[in-house]
Coordinates of C-alpha atoms and ligand atoms in Angstrom, one line a residue:
M4 CA -22.8 10.3 -23.1
P5 CA -22.6 11.9 -19.2
T6 CA -25.0 11.3 -16.8
V7 CA -26.0 14.0 -13.9
E8 CA -27.5 12.0 -10.9
T9 CA -31.2 13.7 -10.0
T10 CA -33.7 12.8 -7.4
A11 CA -35.3 11.3 -10.2
G12 CA -32.3 9.4 -11.1
P13 CA -29.3 10.0 -14.1
V14 CA -29.9 12.3 -16.6
D15 CA -28.0 13.1 -20.2
A16 CA -25.4 15.9 -19.4
E17 CA -27.2 17.6 -22.3
Q18 CA -30.5 17.4 -20.4
L19 CA -29.8 19.4 -17.2
G20 CA -30.7 22.6 -19.9
R21 CA -31.0 25.7 -18.2
T22 CA -29.1 25.7 -14.3
L23 CA -29.3 27.2 -11.3
C24 CA -25.8 26.5 -9.5
H25 CA -26.4 27.0 -6.0
E26 CA -30.3 27.1 -4.2
H27 CA -31.5 26.0 -1.4
L28 CA -35.4 24.3 -0.6
L29 CA -34.8 24.6 2.7
T30 CA -32.1 25.1 5.5
A31 CA -32.5 24.6 9.0
S32 CA -31.2 24.0 11.8
E33 CA -30.1 20.4 12.1
A34 CA -30.5 20.0 15.7
V35 CA -33.3 21.9 16.7
R36 CA -35.8 20.9 14.2
A37 CA -34.5 17.1 15.5
Q38 CA -35.3 17.6 18.8
F39 CA -38.1 20.5 18.8
P40 CA -40.1 19.2 15.9
H41 CA -43.1 21.5 16.6
L42 CA -41.2 24.7 15.6
H43 CA -41.7 23.6 11.9
D44 CA -44.6 23.3 9.5
A45 CA -43.4 21.0 7.0
E46 CA -46.3 21.3 4.7
R47 CA -45.7 25.0 4.5
E48 CA -42.5 24.8 4.0
F49 CA -43.5 21.9 1.4
A50 CA -45.7 24.8 -0.4
R51 CA -43.3 27.1 -0.3
A52 CA -40.0 25.2 -2.4
V53 CA -42.8 24.5 -4.7
E54 CA -44.3 28.2 -5.3
Q55 CA -40.9 29.2 -5.7
V56 CA -39.4 26.3 -8.4
T57 CA -42.3 26.9 -10.1
N58 CA -41.0 30.0 -10.1
A59 CA -38.3 29.5 -11.4
M60 CA -39.8 27.1 -14.5
G61 CA -41.2 29.8 -15.2
H62 CA -38.3 31.3 -16.7
G63 CA -36.7 28.6 -18.3
V64 CA -35.0 26.3 -15.4
R65 CA -35.0 22.9 -15.6
T66 CA -32.8 22.0 -13.2
I67 CA -31.9 23.7 -9.3
V68 CA -28.4 22.4 -7.5
D69 CA -29.5 22.7 -3.7
P70 CA -25.6 22.6 -1.9
A71 CA -27.5 21.5 1.4
C72 CA -25.2 19.6 3.3
M73 CA -25.2 18.1 6.7
D74 CA -25.5 20.9 9.1
L75 CA -28.4 22.9 6.2
A76 CA -31.2 19.8 7.3
R77 CA -30.0 18.0 3.6
D78 CA -33.5 15.9 3.4
A79 CA -33.4 13.7 0.3
R80 CA -37.6 13.1 0.4
F81 CA -38.4 16.2 1.1
A82 CA -36.6 17.5 -2.2
A83 CA -38.0 14.5 -4.5
R84 CA -41.1 15.5 -3.4
V85 CA -41.0 19.0 -4.5
A86 CA -39.7 17.1 -7.8
Q87 CA -41.9 15.6 -8.2
A88 CA -44.7 18.0 -8.0
T89 CA -42.8 20.5 -10.3
G90 CA -41.3 18.4 -12.9
V91 CA -38.6 19.7 -12.2
Q92 CA -34.9 18.0 -12.5
L93 CA -33.3 18.2 -8.5
V94 CA -29.6 17.3 -7.9
L95 CA -28.2 17.0 -4.4
C96 CA -25.1 16.5 -3.4
T97 CA -23.4 14.8 0.4
G98 CA -21.3 16.9 2.7
I99 CA -20.4 18.6 5.6
Y100 CA -21.8 22.1 6.2
G101 CA -19.3 22.2 9.8
Q102 CA -21.0 23.6 13.0
H103 CA -20.0 27.5 13.0
Y104 CA -18.2 26.8 9.8
T105 CA -15.7 24.7 12.5
F106 CA -16.5 21.7 14.3
L107 CA -17.4 18.1 13.9
P108 CA -19.6 16.5 15.6
Q109 CA -17.8 14.0 18.4
H110 CA -18.2 10.6 16.0
F111 CA -16.8 12.4 13.0
Q112 CA -13.7 13.9 15.6
T113 CA -12.3 10.4 16.5
R114 CA -12.3 9.1 14.0
D115 CA -10.1 9.5 9.8
E116 CA -10.3 11.4 7.0
D117 CA -10.2 8.2 5.0
Y118 CA -13.6 6.7 7.5
L119 CA -15.6 10.3 6.3
A120 CA -14.5 9.9 2.5
D121 CA -16.0 6.2 2.8
V122 CA -20.0 8.3 4.3
F123 CA -19.3 11.0 1.3
V124 CA -18.8 7.8 -1.4
H125 CA -21.5 5.8 0.2
D126 CA -24.3 9.0 -0.5
I127 CA -22.7 9.0 -4.6
E128 CA -22.8 5.5 -5.0
T129 CA -25.4 3.4 -2.3
G130 CA -28.4 7.1 -1.8
I131 CA -28.4 9.7 0.2
Q132 CA -30.4 9.1 4.0
G133 CA -31.6 5.0 2.7
T134 CA -32.8 6.8 -0.4
A135 CA -32.0 5.6 -4.3
I136 CA -31.5 9.0 -4.6
K137 CA -27.7 9.4 -4.9
A138 CA -25.1 12.4 -4.4
A139 CA -23.9 14.1 -7.6
F140 CA -21.4 16.6 -5.8
L141 CA -19.7 16.4 -2.4
K142 CA -19.4 20.0 -0.8
T143 CA -17.8 21.8 2.0
A144 CA -17.1 25.1 2.9
A145 CA -14.3 27.3 4.7
D146 CA -15.2 31.2 6.4
E147 CA -15.1 33.3 9.5
P148 CA -12.7 31.0 10.9
G149 CA -10.6 29.7 8.2
I150 CA -9.1 26.8 7.5
T151 CA -9.9 24.8 11.5
P152 CA -7.9 20.6 11.5
D153 CA -11.7 19.5 11.1
V154 CA -12.4 21.8 8.0
E155 CA -9.3 20.7 6.5
K156 CA -10.2 16.8 7.1
V157 CA -13.8 17.7 6.0
H158 CA -11.8 19.2 2.4
R159 CA -9.7 15.9 2.4
A160 CA -12.4 13.3 2.6
A161 CA -14.4 15.6 -0.1
A162 CA -11.5 15.0 -2.3
R163 CA -10.3 11.5 -1.6
A164 CA -13.9 10.5 -2.2
S165 CA -14.1 12.8 -5.5
L166 CA -11.0 11.0 -6.4
R167 CA -13.0 7.7 -5.3
T168 CA -15.7 8.7 -8.2
G169 CA -14.9 11.3 -10.1
R170 CA -17.5 13.2 -8.7
P171 CA -17.5 17.3 -8.4
I172 CA -16.5 19.4 -5.1
M173 CA -18.6 22.6 -4.3
A174 CA -16.7 25.0 -1.9
H175 CA -19.0 27.4 0.6
S176 CA -16.6 30.3 0.4
R177 CA -15.3 33.5 2.4
P178 CA -13.8 35.6 -0.5
A179 CA -12.3 38.5 2.0
S180 CA -10.2 36.3 4.0
R181 CA -9.1 34.7 0.7
T182 CA -10.4 30.9 2.2
G183 CA -11.0 29.9 -2.1
L184 CA -7.0 29.7 -1.8
E185 CA -6.5 27.0 0.0
Q186 CA -9.4 25.8 -0.2
V187 CA -8.0 25.3 -3.9
R188 CA -4.8 24.0 -2.2
I189 CA -5.5 21.2 0.4
F190 CA -8.8 20.1 -3.2
T191 CA -5.4 19.8 -5.2
E192 CA -2.7 18.6 -2.9
E193 CA -5.1 15.7 -2.4
G194 CA -4.6 14.8 -6.6
V195 CA -8.6 16.9 -7.2
A196 CA -7.9 18.6 -10.8
P197 CA -8.9 22.5 -10.7
D198 CA -11.9 21.8 -13.0
R199 CA -13.5 20.1 -10.7
I200 CA -13.9 21.8 -8.7
M201 CA -16.6 25.2 -8.0
I202 CA -15.4 27.8 -5.1
A203 CA -18.9 28.7 -4.2
H204 CA -19.5 32.6 -3.2
T205 CA -16.6 34.0 -4.5
G206 CA -18.7 36.9 -5.9
D207 CA -19.1 38.5 -3.1
T208 CA -16.3 40.5 -3.2
D209 CA -15.4 43.1 -5.7
D210 CA -11.4 42.5 -5.5
L211 CA -10.6 41.5 -8.6
D212 CA -7.9 40.9 -8.5
H213 CA -8.9 37.7 -5.7
I214 CA -10.6 36.5 -8.5
E215 CA -8.3 36.3 -11.6
E216 CA -5.9 34.6 -8.7
L217 CA -8.8 31.9 -7.8
L218 CA -9.3 31.7 -11.8
A219 CA -5.7 31.4 -12.7
L220 CA -5.8 28.3 -10.9
G221 CA -8.8 26.5 -13.4
V222 CA -11.5 26.1 -11.2
F223 CA -15.0 27.5 -12.2
I224 CA -16.4 30.3 -9.8
G225 CA -20.1 31.0 -8.3
M226 CA -21.5 34.7 -9.0
D227 CA -24.3 33.2 -7.2
R228 CA -25.6 35.2 -4.0
Y229 CA -27.4 37.9 -6.4
G230 CA -30.3 39.0 -3.6
T231 CA -27.6 39.1 -0.4
A232 CA -26.9 43.0 -0.5
I233 CA -25.3 42.1 2.9
F234 CA -21.8 40.5 1.7
L235 CA -22.4 42.3 -1.0
P236 CA -25.0 45.1 -3.0
D237 CA -26.0 43.5 -6.3
E238 CA -23.9 46.8 -8.2
A239 CA -21.3 46.1 -7.4
R240 CA -22.2 42.1 -7.9
N241 CA -23.2 42.8 -11.7
A242 CA -19.8 45.5 -11.9
V243 CA -17.3 42.6 -11.3
V244 CA -19.8 40.1 -14.2
A245 CA -19.5 42.5 -16.3
E246 CA -16.2 42.5 -15.9
L247 CA -15.5 39.1 -16.5
C248 CA -17.2 38.2 -19.0
R249 CA -14.8 40.8 -21.0
R250 CA -12.1 39.0 -20.1
G251 CA -13.8 35.8 -21.6
Y252 CA -14.4 34.1 -18.1
A253 CA -17.9 33.3 -18.6
D254 CA -17.6 30.1 -19.1
R255 CA -15.8 29.7 -15.4
M256 CA -19.0 31.2 -14.0
V257 CA -22.0 30.7 -13.2
L258 CA -24.8 32.9 -12.0
S259 CA -27.4 32.0 -8.5
Q260 CA -28.9 33.2 -6.0
D261 CA -28.2 30.9 -2.7
A262 CA -32.4 31.8 -2.3
C263 CA -34.0 29.1 0.9
A264 CA -37.4 28.2 0.0
T265 CA -37.5 28.1 3.8
I266 CA -34.3 29.7 6.5
D267 CA -35.5 28.9 9.9
W268 CA -32.2 31.2 10.5
F269 CA -33.9 34.4 11.3
P270 CA -37.6 34.8 12.0
E271 CA -39.0 35.2 9.1
E272 CA -40.1 39.3 9.2
M273 CA -35.8 39.8 9.1
I274 CA -35.7 37.8 6.6
A275 CA -38.2 40.3 4.7
E276 CA -36.6 43.2 5.5
L277 CA -33.1 42.8 5.7
A278 CA -32.9 40.9 1.9
P279 CA -35.9 41.7 -0.1
D280 CA -34.8 40.6 -3.0
W281 CA -33.7 37.0 -1.9
H282 CA -35.9 34.4 -3.7
F283 CA -35.5 32.1 -6.8
T284 CA -36.2 33.9 -9.2
H285 CA -33.9 37.7 -8.5
I286 CA -31.7 36.4 -11.1
F287 CA -34.4 36.7 -14.3
Q288 CA -36.7 39.8 -13.5
T289 CA -33.3 41.6 -12.6
I290 CA -30.0 40.9 -12.2
I291 CA -30.2 40.3 -15.9
P292 CA -31.2 43.4 -17.4
Q293 CA -29.2 44.9 -16.0
L294 CA -26.3 42.8 -16.1
R295 CA -27.3 43.5 -20.8
E296 CA -27.3 47.1 -20.0
L297 CA -23.8 46.5 -18.8
G298 CA -23.4 45.2 -22.2
V299 CA -22.7 41.3 -20.8
S300 CA -24.3 39.2 -24.3
D301 CA -26.9 36.8 -24.3
A302 CA -24.6 34.3 -25.3
D303 CA -22.1 35.1 -22.1
I304 CA -25.9 35.2 -20.3
D305 CA -26.8 31.5 -22.0
T306 CA -23.4 30.0 -20.9
M307 CA -23.1 31.3 -17.1
L308 CA -27.2 30.0 -17.1
D309 CA -26.7 26.7 -20.0
V310 CA -22.5 25.6 -19.9
T311 CA -21.3 25.9 -16.7
P312 CA -23.0 24.3 -14.9
R313 CA -22.7 21.8 -16.8
R314 CA -18.9 21.4 -17.8
W315 CA -18.7 21.8 -13.6
L316 CA -21.0 18.7 -12.6
A317 CA -20.7 16.8 -15.8
G318 CA -17.0 18.0 -17.0
S319 CA -18.4 18.0 -20.1
Ligands
ZN420 ZN1 -25.6 28.2 0.2

């Protein structure tokens, strides 16, 4: 029986249950947080994370995958506290987001891909940030700047760490410039099997030709930003998901929101105004009923929430 690492240790893949594959307990500007700690309230952040997770569990969610990595203020101890307080199974990762999706810190600029792969393998085999909590997968990101030399280094290092450990990869992508194709190319050049790769944020486009081009490569895709109309309104996201379910791809898609219980990137009132539906239960309250009306079967919804995350995480 394959297992998946959580903040409470490995669980049988069969025990993952209903899974939100891309939500954040906390997203913060890491350097600001370290240097000016008076700007955040840790207990308020904890209360908000517990509230969001509890709400999701009220809809049957048993597992939340949090792809916080370097540059997003990943905090394994914080995550473990939230898991203990709520009973949710939290799945963490290792990896690097990249400053402005472009640059690595000087430390990694002067060292090669294999050095970086060793860093990632440490988090997978030894534990994250001095804890015994092991990373279950690897995270990379490419966005508007494209595949810069530093972004390529992170992708190659993640691929090498994946090959050494068998752990899957989640890649933040930007469908508007089709970065997913380049990201898959780098991973597979390094030898990673396509069915170990999830191209996150594929749901940010309604370009079905591009999406099918990705699917033809054999990867999983994240329809994982419901509630963020600044990238694509939910109505357009739903039309794409419904059509891809009709074409038989439910077992390659996950549904999620990329919501952050706390995010310090914007003043709070700006988030409330720009993205009022951006929270951990939007897909259960609003999206799933809409998908049903568009003809998506309960079986396909169950597949996207219960089966596809497990197939990507555990390979089973
Ligand atoms: Zn995210």
